[in-house]
PDB file of C-alpha atoms and ligand atoms in Angstrom:
ATOM      1  CA  UNK A 185      53.239 -31.960 185.548  1.00 70.00           C
ATOM      2  CA  UNK A 186      52.725 -35.430 184.001  1.00 75.00           C
ATOM      3  CA  UNK A 187      53.416 -36.344 180.372  1.00 93.00           C
ATOM      4  CA  UNK A 188      49.888 -37.609 179.784  1.00 97.00           C
ATOM      5  CA  UNK A 189      46.554 -35.816 179.945  1.00 98.00           C
ATOM      6  CA  UNK A 190      43.203 -37.505 180.528  1.00 98.00           C
ATOM      7  CA  UNK A 191      40.165 -35.395 179.626  1.00 98.00           C
ATOM      8  CA  UNK A 192      36.827 -36.403 181.150  1.00 98.00           C
ATOM      9  CA  UNK A 193      33.980 -35.586 178.760  1.00 98.00           C
ATOM     10  CA  UNK A 194      34.267 -36.196 175.009  1.00 98.00           C
ATOM     11  CA  UNK A 195      31.518 -33.821 173.852  1.00 98.00           C
ATOM     12  CA  UNK A 196      31.751 -30.401 172.218  1.00 97.00           C
ATOM     13  CA  UNK A 197      33.414 -28.795 175.229  1.00 98.00           C
ATOM     14  CA  UNK A 198      35.877 -31.703 175.355  1.00 98.00           C
ATOM     15  CA  UNK A 199      36.884 -30.941 171.759  1.00 98.00           C
ATOM     16  CA  UNK A 200      37.706 -27.324 172.572  1.00 98.00           C
ATOM     17  CA  UNK A 201      39.630 -28.400 175.668  1.00 98.00           C
ATOM     18  CA  UNK A 202      41.651 -30.968 173.666  1.00 98.00           C
ATOM     19  CA  UNK A 203      42.465 -28.296 171.099  1.00 98.00           C
ATOM     20  CA  UNK A 204      43.849 -26.025 173.847  1.00 98.00           C
ATOM     21  CA  UNK A 205      45.833 -28.905 175.378  1.00 98.00           C
ATOM     22  CA  UNK A 206      47.349 -29.709 171.967  1.00 98.00           C
ATOM     23  CA  UNK A 207      48.362 -26.099 171.423  1.00 98.00           C
ATOM     24  CA  UNK A 208      49.947 -25.892 174.896  1.00 98.00           C
ATOM     25  CA  UNK A 209      52.384 -28.698 173.866  1.00 97.00           C
ATOM     26  CA  UNK A 210      52.749 -29.799 177.505  1.00 96.00           C
ATOM     27  CA  UNK A 211      51.576 -33.418 177.150  1.00 97.00           C
ATOM     28  CA  UNK A 212      52.870 -36.321 175.018  1.00 97.00           C
ATOM     29  CA  UNK A 213      49.516 -38.083 174.980  1.00 97.00           C
ATOM     30  CA  UNK A 214      45.883 -37.044 175.332  1.00 98.00           C
ATOM     31  CA  UNK A 215      43.097 -39.553 176.110  1.00 98.00           C
ATOM     32  CA  UNK A 216      39.402 -39.190 176.879  1.00 98.00           C
ATOM     33  CA  UNK A 217      37.063 -40.880 179.314  1.00 98.00           C
ATOM     34  CA  UNK A 218      33.302 -40.655 178.772  1.00 98.00           C
ATOM     35  CA  UNK A 219      30.348 -42.613 180.141  1.00 98.00           C
ATOM     36  CA  UNK A 220      28.693 -42.588 176.698  1.00 97.00           C
ATOM     37  CA  UNK A 221      30.042 -45.842 175.257  1.00 96.00           C
ATOM     38  CA  UNK A 222      29.038 -44.885 171.709  1.00 97.00           C
ATOM     39  CA  UNK A 223      31.733 -42.170 171.576  1.00 97.00           C
ATOM     40  CA  UNK A 224      35.067 -43.787 170.713  1.00 97.00           C
ATOM     41  CA  UNK A 225      37.052 -40.776 169.489  1.00 97.00           C
ATOM     42  CA  UNK A 226      37.138 -37.040 170.098  1.00 98.00           C
ATOM     43  CA  UNK A 227      39.139 -34.682 167.876  1.00 97.00           C
ATOM     44  CA  UNK A 228      41.333 -37.631 166.820  1.00 97.00           C
ATOM     45  CA  UNK A 229      42.035 -38.774 170.403  1.00 98.00           C
ATOM     46  CA  UNK A 230      40.831 -42.145 171.715  1.00 98.00           C
ATOM     47  CA  UNK A 231      38.095 -42.504 174.288  1.00 98.00           C
ATOM     48  CA  UNK A 232      39.734 -45.222 176.395  1.00 98.00           C
ATOM     49  CA  UNK A 233      37.011 -45.904 178.955  1.00 98.00           C
ATOM     50  CA  UNK A 234      34.403 -44.536 181.317  1.00 98.00           C
ATOM     51  CA  UNK A 235      34.864 -42.132 184.224  1.00 98.00           C
ATOM     52  CA  UNK A 236      35.159 -45.070 186.623  1.00 98.00           C
ATOM     53  CA  UNK A 237      38.337 -46.078 184.740  1.00 98.00           C
ATOM     54  CA  UNK A 238      40.119 -42.879 185.837  1.00 98.00           C
ATOM     55  CA  UNK A 239      41.961 -44.717 188.598  1.00 98.00           C
ATOM     56  CA  UNK A 240      43.952 -46.709 185.974  1.00 97.00           C
ATOM     57  CA  UNK A 241      45.582 -43.460 184.831  1.00 97.00           C
ATOM     58  CA  UNK A 242      45.859 -41.609 188.170  1.00 96.00           C
ATOM     59  CA  UNK A 243      49.557 -42.060 188.801  1.00 94.00           C
ATOM     60  CA  UNK A 244      50.780 -41.263 185.292  1.00 94.00           C
ATOM     61  CA  UNK A 245      48.450 -38.499 184.123  1.00 97.00           C
ATOM     62  CA  UNK A 246      47.126 -35.022 184.688  1.00 98.00           C
ATOM     63  CA  UNK A 247      43.326 -34.814 184.539  1.00 98.00           C
ATOM     64  CA  UNK A 248      40.877 -32.233 183.243  1.00 98.00           C
ATOM     65  CA  UNK A 249      37.076 -32.300 183.539  1.00 98.00           C
ATOM     66  CA  UNK A 250      35.563 -30.987 180.277  1.00 98.00           C
ATOM     67  CA  UNK A 251      31.873 -30.999 181.142  1.00 98.00           C
ATOM     68  CA  UNK A 252      29.900 -27.821 180.499  1.00 98.00           C
ATOM     69  CA  UNK A 253      27.288 -28.285 183.236  1.00 98.00           C
ATOM     70  CA  UNK A 254      28.687 -26.452 186.287  1.00 98.00           C
ATOM     71  CA  UNK A 255      27.170 -28.777 188.900  1.00 98.00           C
ATOM     72  CA  UNK A 256      28.302 -31.986 187.191  1.00 98.00           C
ATOM     73  CA  UNK A 257      31.776 -30.543 186.591  1.00 98.00           C
ATOM     74  CA  UNK A 258      32.018 -29.636 190.291  1.00 98.00           C
ATOM     75  CA  UNK A 259      30.882 -33.094 191.443  1.00 98.00           C
ATOM     76  CA  UNK A 260      33.400 -34.954 189.265  1.00 98.00           C
ATOM     77  CA  UNK A 261      36.346 -32.608 189.878  1.00 98.00           C
ATOM     78  CA  UNK A 262      35.830 -32.483 193.655  1.00 98.00           C
ATOM     79  CA  UNK A 263      35.723 -36.295 193.706  1.00 98.00           C
ATOM     80  CA  UNK A 264      39.007 -36.444 191.749  1.00 98.00           C
ATOM     81  CA  UNK A 265      40.633 -33.916 194.120  1.00 98.00           C
ATOM     82  CA  UNK A 266      39.515 -35.925 197.177  1.00 98.00           C
ATOM     83  CA  UNK A 267      41.062 -39.045 195.637  1.00 98.00           C
ATOM     84  CA  UNK A 268      44.436 -37.419 194.970  1.00 97.00           C
ATOM     85  CA  UNK A 269      44.270 -36.892 191.186  1.00 98.00           C
ATOM     86  CA  UNK A 270      46.400 -34.121 189.659  1.00 98.00           C
ATOM     87  CA  UNK A 271      44.175 -31.516 187.982  1.00 98.00           C
ATOM     88  CA  UNK A 272      45.543 -29.380 185.126  1.00 98.00           C
ATOM     89  CA  UNK A 273      44.907 -25.732 184.213  1.00 98.00           C
ATOM     90  CA  UNK A 274      44.356 -25.124 180.471  1.00 98.00           C
ATOM     91  CA  UNK A 275      45.350 -21.810 178.997  1.00 98.00           C
ATOM     92  CA  UNK A 276      44.951 -21.117 175.259  1.00 98.00           C
ATOM     93  CA  UNK A 277      48.116 -19.458 173.875  1.00 98.00           C
ATOM     94  CA  UNK A 278      46.082 -16.525 172.553  1.00 98.00           C
ATOM     95  CA  UNK A 279      44.532 -15.714 175.948  1.00 98.00           C
ATOM     96  CA  UNK A 280      45.872 -12.567 177.620  1.00 98.00           C
ATOM     97  CA  UNK A 281      46.449 -12.816 181.356  1.00 98.00           C
ATOM     98  CA  UNK A 282      47.321  -9.685 183.361  1.00 98.00           C
ATOM     99  CA  UNK A 283      49.750  -9.268 186.238  1.00 98.00           C
ATOM    100  CA  UNK A 284      48.869 -10.866 189.592  1.00 98.00           C
ATOM    101  CA  UNK A 285      46.050 -12.989 188.197  1.00 98.00           C
ATOM    102  CA  UNK A 286      45.343 -16.253 190.068  1.00 98.00           C
ATOM    103  CA  UNK A 287      43.795 -19.156 188.164  1.00 98.00           C
ATOM    104  CA  UNK A 288      42.473 -22.214 190.008  1.00 98.00           C
ATOM    105  CA  UNK A 289      42.973 -25.861 189.080  1.00 98.00           C
ATOM    106  CA  UNK A 290      40.644 -27.364 186.509  1.00 98.00           C
ATOM    107  CA  UNK A 291      39.959 -23.994 184.883  1.00 99.00           C
ATOM    108  CA  UNK A 292      40.069 -23.536 181.092  1.00 98.00           C
ATOM    109  CA  UNK A 293      40.843 -20.137 179.608  1.00 98.00           C
ATOM    110  CA  UNK A 294      39.745 -20.252 175.962  1.00 98.00           C
ATOM    111  CA  UNK A 295      40.985 -18.552 172.796  1.00 98.00           C
ATOM    112  CA  UNK A 296      41.030 -14.761 172.850  1.00 98.00           C
ATOM    113  CA  UNK A 297      39.938 -14.427 176.474  1.00 98.00           C
ATOM    114  CA  UNK A 298      41.360 -11.511 178.451  1.00 98.00           C
ATOM    115  CA  UNK A 299      41.707 -11.500 182.234  1.00 98.00           C
ATOM    116  CA  UNK A 300      43.003  -8.229 183.551  1.00 98.00           C
ATOM    117  CA  UNK A 301      45.313  -7.534 186.485  1.00 98.00           C
ATOM    118  CA  UNK A 302      44.691  -8.710 190.043  1.00 98.00           C
ATOM    119  CA  UNK A 303      41.699 -10.877 189.141  1.00 98.00           C
ATOM    120  CA  UNK A 304      41.171 -14.225 190.826  1.00 98.00           C
ATOM    121  CA  UNK A 305      39.534 -17.105 188.971  1.00 98.00           C
ATOM    122  CA  UNK A 306      38.401 -20.101 191.032  1.00 98.00           C
ATOM    123  CA  UNK A 307      38.727 -23.839 190.471  1.00 98.00           C
ATOM    124  CA  UNK A 308      36.932 -25.592 187.628  1.00 98.00           C
ATOM    125  CA  UNK A 309      35.850 -22.424 185.775  1.00 99.00           C
ATOM    126  CA  UNK A 310      35.273 -22.013 182.048  1.00 99.00           C
ATOM    127  CA  UNK A 311      36.392 -18.614 180.771  1.00 99.00           C
ATOM    128  CA  UNK A 312      35.092 -19.007 177.255  1.00 98.00           C
ATOM    129  CA  UNK A 313      36.112 -17.682 173.836  1.00 98.00           C
ATOM    130  CA  UNK A 314      36.698 -13.934 173.531  1.00 98.00           C
ATOM    131  CA  UNK A 315      35.335 -13.127 176.962  1.00 98.00           C
ATOM    132  CA  UNK A 316      36.878 -10.202 178.788  1.00 98.00           C
ATOM    133  CA  UNK A 317      37.129  -9.899 182.572  1.00 98.00           C
ATOM    134  CA  UNK A 318      38.576  -6.628 183.735  1.00 98.00           C
ATOM    135  CA  UNK A 319      40.756  -5.839 186.764  1.00 98.00           C
ATOM    136  CA  UNK A 320      40.093  -7.090 190.302  1.00 98.00           C
ATOM    137  CA  UNK A 321      37.353  -9.552 189.323  1.00 98.00           C
ATOM    138  CA  UNK A 322      36.736 -12.388 191.781  1.00 98.00           C
ATOM    139  CA  UNK A 323      35.197 -15.403 190.076  1.00 99.00           C
ATOM    140  CA  UNK A 324      34.053 -18.270 192.328  1.00 98.00           C
ATOM    141  CA  UNK A 325      34.583 -21.989 191.742  1.00 98.00           C
ATOM    142  CA  UNK A 326      32.807 -23.752 188.851  1.00 98.00           C
ATOM    143  CA  UNK A 327      31.599 -20.565 187.150  1.00 98.00           C
ATOM    144  CA  UNK A 328      31.066 -20.533 183.369  1.00 98.00           C
ATOM    145  CA  UNK A 329      31.733 -17.231 181.614  1.00 98.00           C
ATOM    146  CA  UNK A 330      30.299 -17.847 178.107  1.00 98.00           C
ATOM    147  CA  UNK A 331      31.747 -16.572 174.820  1.00 98.00           C
ATOM    148  CA  UNK A 332      31.820 -12.809 174.393  1.00 98.00           C
ATOM    149  CA  UNK A 333      30.955 -11.896 177.998  1.00 99.00           C
ATOM    150  CA  UNK A 334      32.335  -8.512 179.135  1.00 98.00           C
ATOM    151  CA  UNK A 335      32.764  -7.485 182.744  1.00 98.00           C
ATOM    152  CA  UNK A 336      33.985  -4.199 184.184  1.00 98.00           C
ATOM    153  CA  UNK A 337      36.427  -3.918 187.075  1.00 98.00           C
ATOM    154  CA  UNK A 338      35.810  -5.080 190.666  1.00 98.00           C
ATOM    155  CA  UNK A 339      33.169  -7.699 189.808  1.00 98.00           C
ATOM    156  CA  UNK A 340      32.329 -10.558 192.151  1.00 98.00           C
ATOM    157  CA  UNK A 341      30.712 -13.652 190.621  1.00 98.00           C
ATOM    158  CA  UNK A 342      29.480 -16.347 193.029  1.00 98.00           C
ATOM    159  CA  UNK A 343      30.294 -20.023 192.594  1.00 98.00           C
ATOM    160  CA  UNK A 344      28.355 -22.136 190.063  1.00 98.00           C
ATOM    161  CA  UNK A 345      27.003 -19.064 188.271  1.00 98.00           C
ATOM    162  CA  UNK A 346      26.680 -19.117 184.488  1.00 98.00           C
ATOM    163  CA  UNK A 347      26.946 -15.890 182.504  1.00 98.00           C
ATOM    164  CA  UNK A 348      25.233 -16.538 179.146  1.00 98.00           C
ATOM    165  CA  UNK A 349      26.757 -15.686 175.795  1.00 98.00           C
ATOM    166  CA  UNK A 350      27.424 -11.974 175.284  1.00 98.00           C
ATOM    167  CA  UNK A 351      26.345 -10.918 178.791  1.00 98.00           C
ATOM    168  CA  UNK A 352      27.653  -7.570 180.028  1.00 98.00           C
ATOM    169  CA  UNK A 353      28.268  -6.872 183.717  1.00 98.00           C
ATOM    170  CA  UNK A 354      28.878  -3.268 184.706  1.00 98.00           C
ATOM    171  CA  UNK A 355      31.754  -2.400 187.056  1.00 98.00           C
ATOM    172  CA  UNK A 356      31.634  -3.076 190.824  1.00 98.00           C
ATOM    173  CA  UNK A 357      28.681  -5.504 190.583  1.00 98.00           C
ATOM    174  CA  UNK A 358      28.224  -8.650 192.688  1.00 98.00           C
ATOM    175  CA  UNK A 359      26.298 -11.644 191.363  1.00 98.00           C
ATOM    176  CA  UNK A 360      25.453 -14.331 193.909  1.00 98.00           C
ATOM    177  CA  UNK A 361      26.043 -18.086 193.573  1.00 98.00           C
ATOM    178  CA  UNK A 362      24.034 -20.331 191.236  1.00 97.00           C
ATOM    179  CA  UNK A 363      22.683 -17.612 188.932  1.00 98.00           C
ATOM    180  CA  UNK A 364      22.210 -17.754 185.175  1.00 98.00           C
ATOM    181  CA  UNK A 365      22.122 -14.797 182.815  1.00 98.00           C
ATOM    182  CA  UNK A 366      20.602 -15.155 179.349  1.00 98.00           C
ATOM    183  CA  UNK A 367      22.191 -14.404 176.001  1.00 98.00           C
ATOM    184  CA  UNK A 368      22.898 -10.661 175.730  1.00 98.00           C
ATOM    185  CA  UNK A 369      21.881  -9.866 179.317  1.00 98.00           C
ATOM    186  CA  UNK A 370      23.062  -6.583 180.825  1.00 98.00           C
ATOM    187  CA  UNK A 371      23.604  -6.535 184.594  1.00 98.00           C
ATOM    188  CA  UNK A 372      23.770  -3.037 186.120  1.00 98.00           C
ATOM    189  CA  UNK A 373      22.748  -3.813 189.724  1.00 98.00           C
ATOM    190  CA  UNK A 374      23.823  -6.511 192.178  1.00 98.00           C
ATOM    191  CA  UNK A 375      22.022  -9.854 191.859  1.00 98.00           C
ATOM    192  CA  UNK A 376      21.398 -11.237 195.334  1.00 98.00           C
ATOM    193  CA  UNK A 377      18.938 -14.112 194.675  1.00 96.00           C
ATOM    194  CA  UNK A 378      19.773 -17.245 192.655  1.00 96.00           C
ATOM    195  CA  UNK A 379      17.706 -17.587 189.467  1.00 96.00           C
ATOM    196  CA  UNK A 380      17.681 -16.922 185.722  1.00 98.00           C
ATOM    197  CA  UNK A 381      17.979 -13.315 184.590  1.00 98.00           C
ATOM    198  CA  UNK A 382      17.473 -11.969 181.040  1.00 98.00           C
ATOM    199  CA  UNK A 383      17.200  -8.683 179.159  1.00 98.00           C
ATOM    200  CA  UNK A 384      18.546  -5.147 179.272  1.00 98.00           C
ATOM    201  CA  UNK A 385      18.717  -4.433 182.151  1.00 98.00           C
ATOM    202  CA  UNK A 386      18.115  -7.921 183.497  1.00 98.00           C
ATOM    203  CA  UNK A 387      14.837  -9.160 185.005  1.00 98.00           C
ATOM    204  CA  UNK A 388      14.389 -12.476 186.766  1.00 97.00           C
ATOM    205  CA  UNK A 389      12.346 -15.050 184.811  1.00 96.00           C
ATOM    206  CA  UNK A 390      12.417 -18.291 186.818  1.00 71.00           C
ATOM    207  CA  UNK A 391      13.410 -19.394 190.265  1.00 56.00           C
ATOM    208  CA  UNK A 392      16.539 -21.497 190.617  1.00 52.00           C
ATOM    209  CA  UNK A 393      14.551 -24.631 191.558  1.00 54.00           C
ATOM    210  CA  UNK A 394      12.645 -24.477 188.251  1.00 50.00           C
ATOM    211  CA  UNK A 395      15.508 -23.563 185.941  1.00 55.00           C
ATOM    212  CA  UNK A 396      16.694 -26.091 183.387  1.00 53.00           C
ATOM    213  CA  UNK A 397      20.484 -26.235 183.078  1.00 54.00           C
ATOM    214  CA  UNK A 398      20.220 -28.013 179.701  1.00 51.00           C
ATOM    215  CA  UNK A 399      19.122 -24.690 178.163  1.00 56.00           C
ATOM    216  CA  UNK A 400      22.672 -23.414 178.617  1.00 57.00           C
TER     217      UNK A 400
HETATM  218  C1  LIG B 225      18.010 -17.532 179.572  1.00 67.56           C
HETATM  219  C2  LIG B 225      17.649 -18.843 178.907  1.00 67.56           C
HETATM  220  C3  LIG B 225      18.356 -20.000 179.579  1.00 67.56           C
HETATM  221  C4  LIG B 225      16.132 -18.995 179.129  1.00 67.56           C
HETATM  222  O1  LIG B 225      15.706 -20.199 178.594  1.00 67.56           O
HETATM  223  P1  LIG B 225      14.237 -20.742 178.988  1.00 67.56           P
HETATM  224  O2  LIG B 225      14.167 -21.012 180.447  1.00 67.56           O
HETATM  225  O3  LIG B 225      13.914 -21.850 178.041  1.00 67.56           O
HETATM  226  O4  LIG B 225      13.312 -19.522 178.769  1.00 67.56           O
HETATM  227  P2  LIG B 225      12.232 -19.289 177.586  1.00 67.56           P
HETATM  228  O5  LIG B 225      12.860 -19.505 176.253  1.00 67.56           O
HETATM  229  O6  LIG B 225      11.014 -20.081 177.954  1.00 67.56           O
HETATM  230  O7  LIG B 225      11.927 -17.736 177.768  1.00 67.56           O
HETATM  231  C5  LIG B 225      11.232 -17.206 178.889  1.00 67.56           C
HETATM  232  C6  LIG B 225      11.036 -15.734 178.632  1.00 67.56           C
HETATM  233  O8  LIG B 225      12.318 -15.086 178.679  1.00 67.56           O
HETATM  234  C7  LIG B 225      12.604 -14.460 177.419  1.00 67.56           C
HETATM  235  N1  LIG B 225      14.024 -14.695 177.135  1.00 67.56           N
HETATM  236  C8  LIG B 225      14.669 -15.890 177.109  1.00 67.56           C
HETATM  237  N2  LIG B 225      15.979 -15.703 176.880  1.00 67.56           N
HETATM  238  C9  LIG B 225      16.148 -14.369 176.743  1.00 67.56           C
HETATM  239  C10 LIG B 225      17.272 -13.567 176.493  1.00 67.56           C
HETATM  240  N3  LIG B 225      18.485 -14.098 176.360  1.00 67.56           N
HETATM  241  N4  LIG B 225      17.102 -12.230 176.436  1.00 67.56           N
HETATM  242  C11 LIG B 225      15.862 -11.670 176.594  1.00 67.56           C
HETATM  243  N5  LIG B 225      14.748 -12.401 176.844  1.00 67.56           N
HETATM  244  C12 LIG B 225      14.905 -13.724 176.912  1.00 67.56           C
HETATM  245  C13 LIG B 225      11.700 -15.154 176.397  1.00 67.56           C
HETATM  246  O9  LIG B 225      11.430 -14.332 175.296  1.00 67.56           O
HETATM  247  C14 LIG B 225      10.488 -15.417 177.252  1.00 67.56           C
HETATM  248  O10 LIG B 225       9.765 -14.227 177.385  1.00 67.56           O
HETATM  249  P3  LIG B 225       8.149 -14.223 177.463  1.00 67.56           P
HETATM  250  O11 LIG B 225       7.774 -15.020 178.703  1.00 67.56           O
HETATM  251  O12 LIG B 225       7.796 -12.774 177.540  1.00 67.56           O
HETATM  252  O13 LIG B 225       7.686 -14.899 176.209  1.00 67.56           O
HETATM  253  C15 LIG B 225      18.007 -18.871 177.397  1.00 67.56           C
HETATM  254  O14 LIG B 225      17.067 -18.154 176.627  1.00 67.56           O
HETATM  255  C16 LIG B 225      19.377 -18.265 177.129  1.00 67.56           C
HETATM  256  O15 LIG B 225      19.536 -17.063 176.877  1.00 67.56           O
HETATM  257  N6  LIG B 225      20.414 -19.116 177.171  1.00 67.56           N
HETATM  258  C17 LIG B 225      21.795 -18.696 177.010  1.00 67.56           C
HETATM  259  C18 LIG B 225      22.555 -19.788 176.286  1.00 67.56           C
HETATM  260  C19 LIG B 225      24.043 -19.509 176.260  1.00 67.56           C
HETATM  261  O16 LIG B 225      24.536 -18.507 176.702  1.00 67.56           O
HETATM  262  N7  LIG B 225      24.774 -20.441 175.749  1.00 67.56           N
HETATM  263  C20 LIG B 225      26.224 -20.329 175.734  1.00 67.56           C
HETATM  264  C21 LIG B 225      26.849 -21.687 175.604  1.00 67.56           C
HETATM  265  S1  LIG B 225      28.587 -21.621 175.628  1.00 67.56           S
END
């Protein structure tokens, strides 16, 4: 692990990520990169350049991509991995992680989250505030589990899927890649087609091609 951390993305998610990194006390310095030149500071840390400046810090820093949009986060992190950057894992001290849990690089586990035994969380995931994933969950790469989500045991969540705030997923359910569930959605049957799903129990409202990721 390096002494310095560079966080890519100085927005709201970047703030939460910097707060976790501070509390972990693993890095002497924290810096941000962001392509929005009007942002010069995030949570008291300097924004020192744009994403294209990452190379200047590659050999002396760990990196973390703090961008909420799953597809953009994947694109940037996979590019960093290909180019040999070291990618950190961020784990809030109040998160509870069970025995035999695997957590992939570039994943942030936020305050109060619980991940129970034998679950596997992929690369570049966001396991957000107070979410609870029970035993033997398999969460694909670049998934966002929003605040307050609850899943039962033996869940499979495909890559790039976004579970909206407060969603509930009953035990032994599979959700395919590139799905979105709305706020408060309840999933009681497998979801096999990408798209946006809302309600109790969920119904599909738009096809994946028409969905607007900015709504999340
Ligand atoms: C699911 C979601 C993305 C849909 O947004 P949208 O595409 O703009 O959809 P609309 O607001 O046009 O709603 C379409 C229909 O779905 C319904 N709907 C939307 N969200 C719903 C929800 N969470 N639960 C139940 N119904 C919902 C609307 O009432 C509307 O129904 P109607 O056609 O009968 O009038 C959005 O409502 C949502 O829930 N986002 C979650 C945000 C979140 O979790 N943020 C966490 C950040 S960390």
